[in-house]
Coordinates of C-alpha atoms in Angstrom, one line a residue:
M1 CA 0.2 0.4 -0.5
N2 CA 1.4 2.8 -0.7
Y3 CA 1.1 6.5 1.6
F4 CA 1.0 9.9 1.0
V5 CA 2.7 12.6 3.7
G6 CA 2.0 16.3 4.5
I7 CA 3.9 18.2 6.2
D8 CA 3.0 21.8 8.6
F9 CA 5.0 24.0 9.0
G10 CA 3.1 26.7 11.7
T11 CA 3.9 29.6 13.8
S12 CA 5.5 27.7 16.4
G13 CA 4.7 23.9 15.7
V14 CA 5.5 21.0 12.6
R15 CA 2.6 18.5 11.9
A16 CA 3.5 14.9 9.5
I17 CA -0.5 13.7 9.1
A18 CA 0.0 10.2 6.6
I19 CA -3.1 8.5 4.4
N20 CA -3.9 6.5 2.4
I21 CA -5.1 6.8 -1.2
D22 CA -8.5 6.7 0.2
G23 CA -7.5 10.2 2.4
E24 CA -7.7 7.6 5.9
I25 CA -5.0 9.6 8.1
L26 CA -2.9 6.5 9.1
A27 CA -0.5 8.0 11.3
I28 CA 0.4 11.9 12.8
S29 CA 3.5 13.0 14.3
R30 CA 4.4 16.6 16.1
T31 CA 7.4 18.0 17.0
E32 CA 8.3 22.1 17.7
Y33 CA 10.9 24.9 16.0
D34 CA 11.6 27.8 16.2
I35 CA 10.5 29.6 12.8
R36 CA 13.7 32.1 13.4
D37 CA 16.1 29.5 13.4
Y38 CA 16.7 27.9 10.5
E39 CA 18.8 24.8 11.6
T40 CA 15.8 24.0 13.4
W41 CA 13.4 23.8 10.6
Q42 CA 15.9 21.1 8.9
T43 CA 16.3 19.0 12.3
A44 CA 12.2 19.4 13.1
L45 CA 11.7 18.0 9.4
Y46 CA 13.2 15.3 9.4
E47 CA 11.6 14.5 13.2
V48 CA 8.2 14.5 12.4
I49 CA 9.1 12.6 8.7
A50 CA 11.4 10.2 11.0
S51 CA 8.9 9.4 13.9
L52 CA 5.9 8.3 11.3
P53 CA 6.4 4.3 11.4
K54 CA 8.9 2.1 9.9
E55 CA 5.4 0.6 7.7
I56 CA 4.7 4.2 6.7
R57 CA 8.0 5.2 6.0
Q58 CA 9.3 2.5 3.7
T59 CA 5.8 2.7 1.4
T60 CA 5.8 6.5 1.8
K61 CA 5.3 7.7 -2.7
K62 CA 4.4 12.0 -2.2
I63 CA 5.7 14.3 0.1
V64 CA 4.5 18.2 -0.1
I65 CA 5.4 20.7 2.4
D66 CA 3.8 23.8 3.5
G67 CA 4.9 26.3 4.8
T68 CA 4.5 30.4 6.8
S69 CA 3.5 32.2 3.9
S70 CA 5.8 35.2 3.4
T71 CA 8.1 34.5 5.7
V72 CA 12.0 34.0 3.4
L73 CA 15.0 33.3 3.2
I74 CA 17.9 34.2 1.2
C75 CA 20.9 31.7 0.1
D76 CA 24.1 31.1 -1.6
R77 CA 24.4 28.9 -5.0
D78 CA 24.6 26.1 -1.9
G79 CA 21.4 26.9 -0.4
K80 CA 23.3 28.4 2.6
A81 CA 21.9 31.4 4.2
I82 CA 23.2 33.9 4.1
A83 CA 20.9 35.5 7.0
P84 CA 18.2 34.8 9.2
P85 CA 14.4 34.6 8.3
M86 CA 11.9 36.9 7.9
I87 CA 9.4 35.8 9.0
Y88 CA 5.5 35.9 7.9
S89 CA 5.3 38.7 10.8
D90 CA 7.5 41.0 10.4
A91 CA 7.5 44.2 8.5
C92 CA 9.9 46.3 5.8
G93 CA 10.1 49.9 6.2
Q94 CA 9.0 53.3 5.2
E95 CA 12.0 53.2 2.8
V96 CA 11.9 50.0 1.6
I97 CA 8.0 50.0 0.4
D98 CA 8.8 53.2 -1.0
Q99 CA 10.8 51.8 -3.0
V100 CA 9.1 48.9 -3.8
K101 CA 7.1 51.4 -5.7
K102 CA 9.2 52.3 -8.0
I103 CA 9.2 49.5 -9.3
A104 CA 5.9 47.5 -8.5
P105 CA 2.5 49.0 -10.3
S106 CA 0.7 51.2 -7.4
Q107 CA -2.0 48.6 -5.8
H108 CA -0.3 45.8 -6.5
S109 CA -0.5 43.4 -3.4
V110 CA 3.7 43.4 -3.2
C111 CA 3.8 46.9 -1.6
S112 CA 2.6 45.7 1.5
S113 CA 4.6 45.5 3.8
T114 CA 5.2 42.5 5.0
S115 CA 5.3 41.1 1.3
S116 CA 8.3 38.7 -0.5
F117 CA 8.8 41.0 -2.4
A118 CA 9.8 43.6 -0.6
K119 CA 11.7 41.2 2.2
L120 CA 13.8 40.5 -1.3
V121 CA 14.3 43.5 -1.9
S122 CA 15.2 44.7 2.4
L123 CA 17.9 41.6 2.2
L124 CA 19.0 42.1 -1.0
E125 CA 20.5 45.7 0.5
N126 CA 21.4 44.6 4.0
E127 CA 22.7 41.7 3.3
G128 CA 23.4 40.9 -0.7
R129 CA 25.5 44.1 -1.6
S130 CA 28.6 41.5 -0.9
P131 CA 30.6 40.6 -4.0
S132 CA 31.7 37.6 -3.1
F133 CA 28.1 36.3 -4.1
S134 CA 27.1 36.0 -7.4
S135 CA 24.2 34.6 -7.1
L136 CA 21.3 34.9 -4.9
Y137 CA 18.4 32.6 -4.5
L138 CA 15.6 33.5 -2.6
L139 CA 13.3 30.7 -1.2
H140 CA 9.5 30.8 1.4
Q141 CA 9.8 28.7 3.7
A142 CA 8.3 25.4 2.2
D143 CA 10.4 26.4 -0.9
W144 CA 14.0 26.5 1.6
L145 CA 12.2 22.6 3.5
G146 CA 11.8 20.6 -0.3
Y147 CA 14.5 22.4 -1.7
L148 CA 16.2 19.7 1.5
L149 CA 15.0 16.5 0.8
H150 CA 15.1 16.8 -3.7
G151 CA 17.6 18.8 -3.7
K152 CA 16.8 21.1 -6.8
L153 CA 17.1 24.8 -5.4
G154 CA 15.7 27.6 -7.0
V155 CA 12.5 26.0 -6.5
S156 CA 8.7 27.5 -5.6
D157 CA 4.7 27.1 -5.9
Y158 CA 2.0 29.3 -7.6
H159 CA 1.0 29.7 -4.5
N160 CA 3.8 31.1 -2.3
A161 CA 5.5 32.8 -4.3
L162 CA 2.2 35.1 -5.2
K163 CA 3.4 37.7 -2.4
L164 CA 6.8 37.2 -4.6
G165 CA 4.6 39.3 -7.0
Y166 CA 4.4 35.8 -9.7
D167 CA 0.8 36.4 -11.9
S168 CA -0.6 33.4 -11.1
N169 CA -3.6 34.4 -13.6
L170 CA -0.5 34.1 -16.3
L171 CA 1.5 31.5 -14.8
D172 CA 4.7 34.2 -15.2
Y173 CA 6.4 36.7 -13.9
P174 CA 5.0 40.4 -14.6
D175 CA 7.8 42.3 -17.0
W176 CA 8.4 45.2 -13.9
L177 CA 9.7 41.5 -11.6
K178 CA 11.7 40.7 -15.0
D179 CA 12.9 44.1 -15.3
W180 CA 14.1 44.1 -12.0
V181 CA 15.4 41.6 -12.0
L182 CA 18.4 42.4 -14.7
K183 CA 19.0 45.0 -12.9
N184 CA 19.9 43.0 -10.0
P185 CA 21.2 39.8 -12.0
V186 CA 22.3 38.6 -8.9
V187 CA 19.0 37.3 -7.9
I188 CA 17.9 34.2 -8.7
L189 CA 13.8 34.2 -8.6
P190 CA 12.4 30.8 -7.9
E191 CA 11.1 28.5 -11.0
V192 CA 7.1 28.0 -10.1
F193 CA 5.3 25.5 -10.0
A194 CA 1.8 24.3 -9.1
P195 CA 1.3 22.9 -5.5
S196 CA 1.9 19.1 -6.0
K197 CA 3.6 19.0 -8.5
T198 CA 6.5 16.6 -8.8
V199 CA 9.8 18.5 -8.8
G200 CA 11.8 15.6 -8.8
I201 CA 12.7 12.4 -6.5
I202 CA 14.1 11.9 -3.1
Q203 CA 18.4 12.3 -2.7
E204 CA 19.1 9.0 -2.0
A205 CA 21.4 10.3 1.1
I206 CA 18.1 12.1 2.3
A207 CA 16.0 8.9 1.9
S208 CA 18.1 6.1 3.3
K209 CA 19.0 8.5 6.3
L210 CA 15.0 8.5 7.0
N211 CA 13.6 4.8 5.5
L212 CA 11.9 6.1 2.7
P213 CA 12.4 4.6 -0.7
L214 CA 13.9 5.6 -3.5
D215 CA 11.2 6.5 -5.5
C216 CA 9.6 9.1 -3.5
E217 CA 8.4 12.2 -5.2
I218 CA 8.7 15.8 -4.0
G219 CA 5.8 17.5 -4.9
A220 CA 6.1 21.5 -4.8
G221 CA 4.5 22.7 -1.8
T222 CA 1.9 25.7 -0.5
T223 CA 0.8 28.6 2.1
D224 CA -0.5 27.2 5.5
S225 CA -3.4 29.2 5.0
N226 CA -4.7 27.5 2.2
A227 CA -3.5 24.2 3.4
A228 CA -5.2 24.1 6.2
F229 CA -8.6 25.7 3.1
L230 CA -8.3 21.8 1.9
A231 CA -7.9 20.1 5.5
S232 CA -11.3 21.7 6.1
V233 CA -12.7 21.4 3.5
G234 CA -11.8 17.5 3.4
T235 CA -11.0 17.6 -0.2
M236 CA -9.3 18.1 -3.1
K237 CA -12.3 18.4 -5.4
P238 CA -13.8 21.9 -3.4
E239 CA -17.5 22.8 -4.9
I240 CA -17.5 27.0 -6.2
G241 CA -19.0 29.1 -3.3
T242 CA -17.6 26.7 -0.6
A243 CA -15.7 29.0 1.8
V244 CA -13.8 29.1 5.0
T245 CA -13.6 31.5 8.0
S246 CA -10.2 30.7 9.7
L247 CA -10.9 31.8 14.5
G248 CA -7.7 32.0 15.5
S249 CA -5.5 34.8 16.5
T250 CA -7.3 37.3 13.9
M251 CA -10.5 36.1 11.5
V252 CA -9.2 35.4 7.9
L253 CA -12.2 34.7 5.2
K254 CA -12.0 32.4 2.0
V255 CA -14.2 31.8 -0.2
L256 CA -13.8 29.6 -3.7
S257 CA -14.9 31.3 -6.1
D258 CA -15.5 31.1 -9.9
R259 CA -12.9 34.5 -10.1
P260 CA -9.5 36.2 -9.0
I261 CA -10.8 39.0 -7.0
N262 CA -7.7 41.7 -6.2
D263 CA -7.8 44.7 -4.0
A264 CA -4.7 45.9 -2.2
S265 CA -6.5 49.2 -0.4
Y266 CA -9.3 45.5 2.3
G267 CA -5.7 43.5 1.7
I268 CA -7.6 40.6 -1.1
Y269 CA -6.2 39.0 -3.0
S270 CA -6.3 35.5 -4.7
H271 CA -4.8 31.9 -5.1
R272 CA -5.3 30.6 -8.0
F273 CA -6.9 26.9 -7.4
E274 CA -6.8 24.0 -10.5
T275 CA -9.8 21.7 -9.5
D276 CA -11.9 19.3 -12.3
F277 CA -14.3 22.5 -12.8
G278 CA -11.2 23.9 -13.9
C279 CA -9.2 27.0 -12.6
L280 CA -11.0 28.6 -9.8
W281 CA -10.2 31.4 -6.9
L282 CA -9.4 30.9 -3.4
V283 CA -10.3 34.8 -2.8
G284 CA -9.4 36.0 1.3
G285 CA -9.6 38.2 3.7
A286 CA -8.0 38.7 6.7
S287 CA -9.0 41.0 9.5
N288 CA -7.1 41.8 12.9
V289 CA -10.4 40.8 14.7
G290 CA -10.4 37.2 16.7
G291 CA -9.1 35.3 18.6
A292 CA -6.8 37.8 19.9
V293 CA -8.6 40.3 21.9
L294 CA -10.1 37.6 23.6
R295 CA -7.6 36.5 25.3
Q296 CA -6.1 39.7 26.6
F297 CA -9.4 39.2 28.8
F298 CA -10.6 35.1 28.9
T299 CA -9.0 32.6 30.1
D300 CA -9.4 29.3 28.4
R301 CA -11.6 27.9 30.4
Q302 CA -13.7 31.4 31.9
L303 CA -14.0 31.6 28.2
Q304 CA -16.1 28.1 28.0
D305 CA -17.5 28.3 31.2
L306 CA -19.3 31.5 29.8
S307 CA -19.4 31.3 26.5
D308 CA -21.9 28.0 27.7
R309 CA -24.4 31.3 30.1
I310 CA -25.0 32.9 27.3
D311 CA -28.9 32.6 25.9
P312 CA -27.3 32.9 21.6
S313 CA -30.7 33.7 20.0
I314 CA -30.8 36.3 21.8
S315 CA -28.9 39.5 19.9
S316 CA -26.9 42.0 22.6
S317 CA -26.6 45.7 22.3
L318 CA -22.9 46.5 22.8
D319 CA -21.5 46.9 19.5
Y320 CA -17.0 46.4 19.5
Y321 CA -14.4 46.7 17.1
P322 CA -12.7 43.9 19.3
L323 CA -9.3 45.1 17.7
P324 CA -5.6 43.9 19.8
K325 CA -4.5 47.4 18.8
K326 CA -5.3 50.1 16.4
G327 CA -5.6 49.3 12.6
D328 CA -6.8 47.3 11.2
R329 CA -8.0 46.8 6.5
F330 CA -10.1 44.0 5.7
P331 CA -13.5 45.0 6.4
I332 CA -12.7 48.2 6.7
N333 CA -9.8 49.9 6.4
D334 CA -8.2 52.5 8.1
P335 CA -4.8 51.6 9.8
N336 CA -6.3 54.3 12.2
L337 CA -8.7 52.1 13.6
L338 CA -9.7 52.1 17.6
P339 CA -10.5 49.5 18.6
R340 CA -14.2 49.5 20.6
L341 CA -13.9 48.0 23.3
K342 CA -16.4 49.9 25.9
P343 CA -18.7 50.1 27.4
R344 CA -17.8 47.2 29.4
P345 CA -20.2 45.9 31.3
D346 CA -19.7 45.0 35.2
D347 CA -21.3 41.2 34.1
P348 CA -18.6 39.3 32.1
V349 CA -20.7 37.1 30.9
E350 CA -22.0 40.1 28.7
F351 CA -19.6 41.5 28.0
L352 CA -18.1 37.9 25.9
H353 CA -21.4 38.7 24.4
G354 CA -21.0 41.1 23.0
L355 CA -17.8 40.3 21.7
L356 CA -18.9 37.1 19.8
E357 CA -21.4 39.5 18.6
S358 CA -19.4 42.2 16.8
M359 CA -17.0 39.5 15.6
A360 CA -20.3 37.1 14.0
R361 CA -21.2 40.6 12.4
I362 CA -17.7 41.8 11.3
E363 CA -17.1 38.1 10.3
A364 CA -20.8 38.5 8.1
Q365 CA -19.5 42.3 6.9
G366 CA -16.3 40.3 5.6
Y367 CA -18.5 38.2 3.1
K368 CA -21.1 40.8 2.6
L369 CA -17.6 42.7 0.7
L370 CA -16.2 39.7 -1.1
Q371 CA -18.9 39.3 -2.5
E372 CA -19.7 43.1 -3.3
L373 CA -16.0 43.6 -5.1
G374 CA -17.4 39.5 -7.5
A375 CA -16.4 36.9 -5.3
S376 CA -18.6 32.9 -6.8
P377 CA -21.7 33.2 -4.2
I378 CA -21.6 31.8 -0.6
Q379 CA -23.1 27.5 -0.4
Q380 CA -21.7 27.2 2.5
I381 CA -19.1 27.8 5.0
Y382 CA -16.3 25.8 7.2
T383 CA -15.0 27.0 10.2
A384 CA -11.5 26.4 11.2
G385 CA -8.8 27.2 14.7
G386 CA -10.1 27.0 18.5
G387 CA -12.8 29.3 17.7
A388 CA -14.3 26.6 16.0
K389 CA -14.3 25.1 19.1
N390 CA -17.3 27.0 20.1
Q391 CA -20.6 26.4 20.2
T392 CA -22.0 29.5 21.2
W393 CA -19.9 31.4 18.6
T394 CA -20.8 29.4 16.3
K395 CA -25.3 29.5 17.0
I396 CA -24.1 33.0 17.1
R397 CA -22.8 33.4 14.0
D398 CA -25.1 31.3 12.1
R399 CA -28.1 34.2 12.8
Y400 CA -25.7 36.2 11.2
L401 CA -24.1 35.0 8.4
Q402 CA -27.2 32.4 7.3
I403 CA -25.9 29.9 5.0
P404 CA -25.0 26.5 5.6
M405 CA -22.3 26.4 8.4
Q406 CA -20.8 22.9 8.1
R407 CA -17.7 21.4 10.2
S408 CA -14.0 21.2 9.3
I409 CA -13.6 17.8 8.3
Q410 CA -9.6 18.0 9.7
T411 CA -8.3 21.2 11.8
E412 CA -4.6 20.2 11.1
A413 CA -2.7 21.8 8.4
A414 CA -1.0 19.0 7.3
Y415 CA -3.8 17.0 6.0
G416 CA -4.1 19.5 3.5
A417 CA -0.7 18.9 2.3
A418 CA -1.0 15.2 2.4
L419 CA -4.3 15.8 0.4
L420 CA -2.4 17.4 -2.7
A421 CA 0.8 14.8 -2.1
K422 CA -2.2 12.2 -2.8
P423 CA -3.2 11.7 -6.7
I424 CA -6.7 12.8 -7.0

């Protein structure tokens, strides 16, 4: 029997999941790592593979890795990082953004302070001007981890490469980016593959080290959020109009659409998804509203106990905009938007009710905006993230959304990566 392995490198932990051809989970392994120390990436990668049962490793047909979006390394021709990684949340300074805006079209998604391209410009300026470097490779987290297995330097996928400036509609780098590279010939942009497409066969030494077969294929990767979408819906064939709300520290909305929607002013962008229905687009937006605010006021135990005392069928009169700090982009684009958390009632049940109700209202506002901008009509909504466990919140959200709500098939993004590794 052949097995298929997905590996998820999240913000703090690493998960590996092995499935069979029917999508059934046969084994899970976990470990921790330091996202800011790329040497721990390699250690964690080998550890989660080696922790899977030997009989599964020996018949693993394919491996796909997902990583955090816009976490990047700049490497020399031997694949060695010449600087610490810039992680997904690292923001480039205004001077870098001003440079990027002179290179890329106005309102392009790479003009964000956290985009892969902005980080490339920053790293090149700070680390890459030494005459000792004849070539430098920009690799996303999933790219470099895949390289450790297949040994082919300079390969990415069109999910990770989107924030580098890759045009996933044309399946090519745009002219403005090609022109910039001509002026900076030391930079080697990665060759871009479709997620899951086989990049190469595992290196013989690594196969021996990890008890993997010599014909084990290594597929191009994806981002952790896209892998989480696939895990939630539990299939590589989601229907148009399928949406997933991730209720974690922040609130991320994604809907599978028949057309791409890109609006930099709201931080909305679209990932290409190839399906049996043709080319579809995963349209997404993220709000700073989310669980991080709840944790400012309540422990996990308090959240559960207080939620059980809320009547979700009754509306709260409290009108909050619960941000952890100033500023939001979606569904309200206002960098100076202040958190609105008053009045605060003495009763903690009433206060939590107001917070949950306000976040449900903001979620509904976000989906309404995606529809107004042209995304496909939403047919069903899956829920991922820690907030999915709160049944009171789910019932409040159902009252606002009035769209069929589904429980996520899987909450581990590694399962979505494993689905990518498996033949459709």
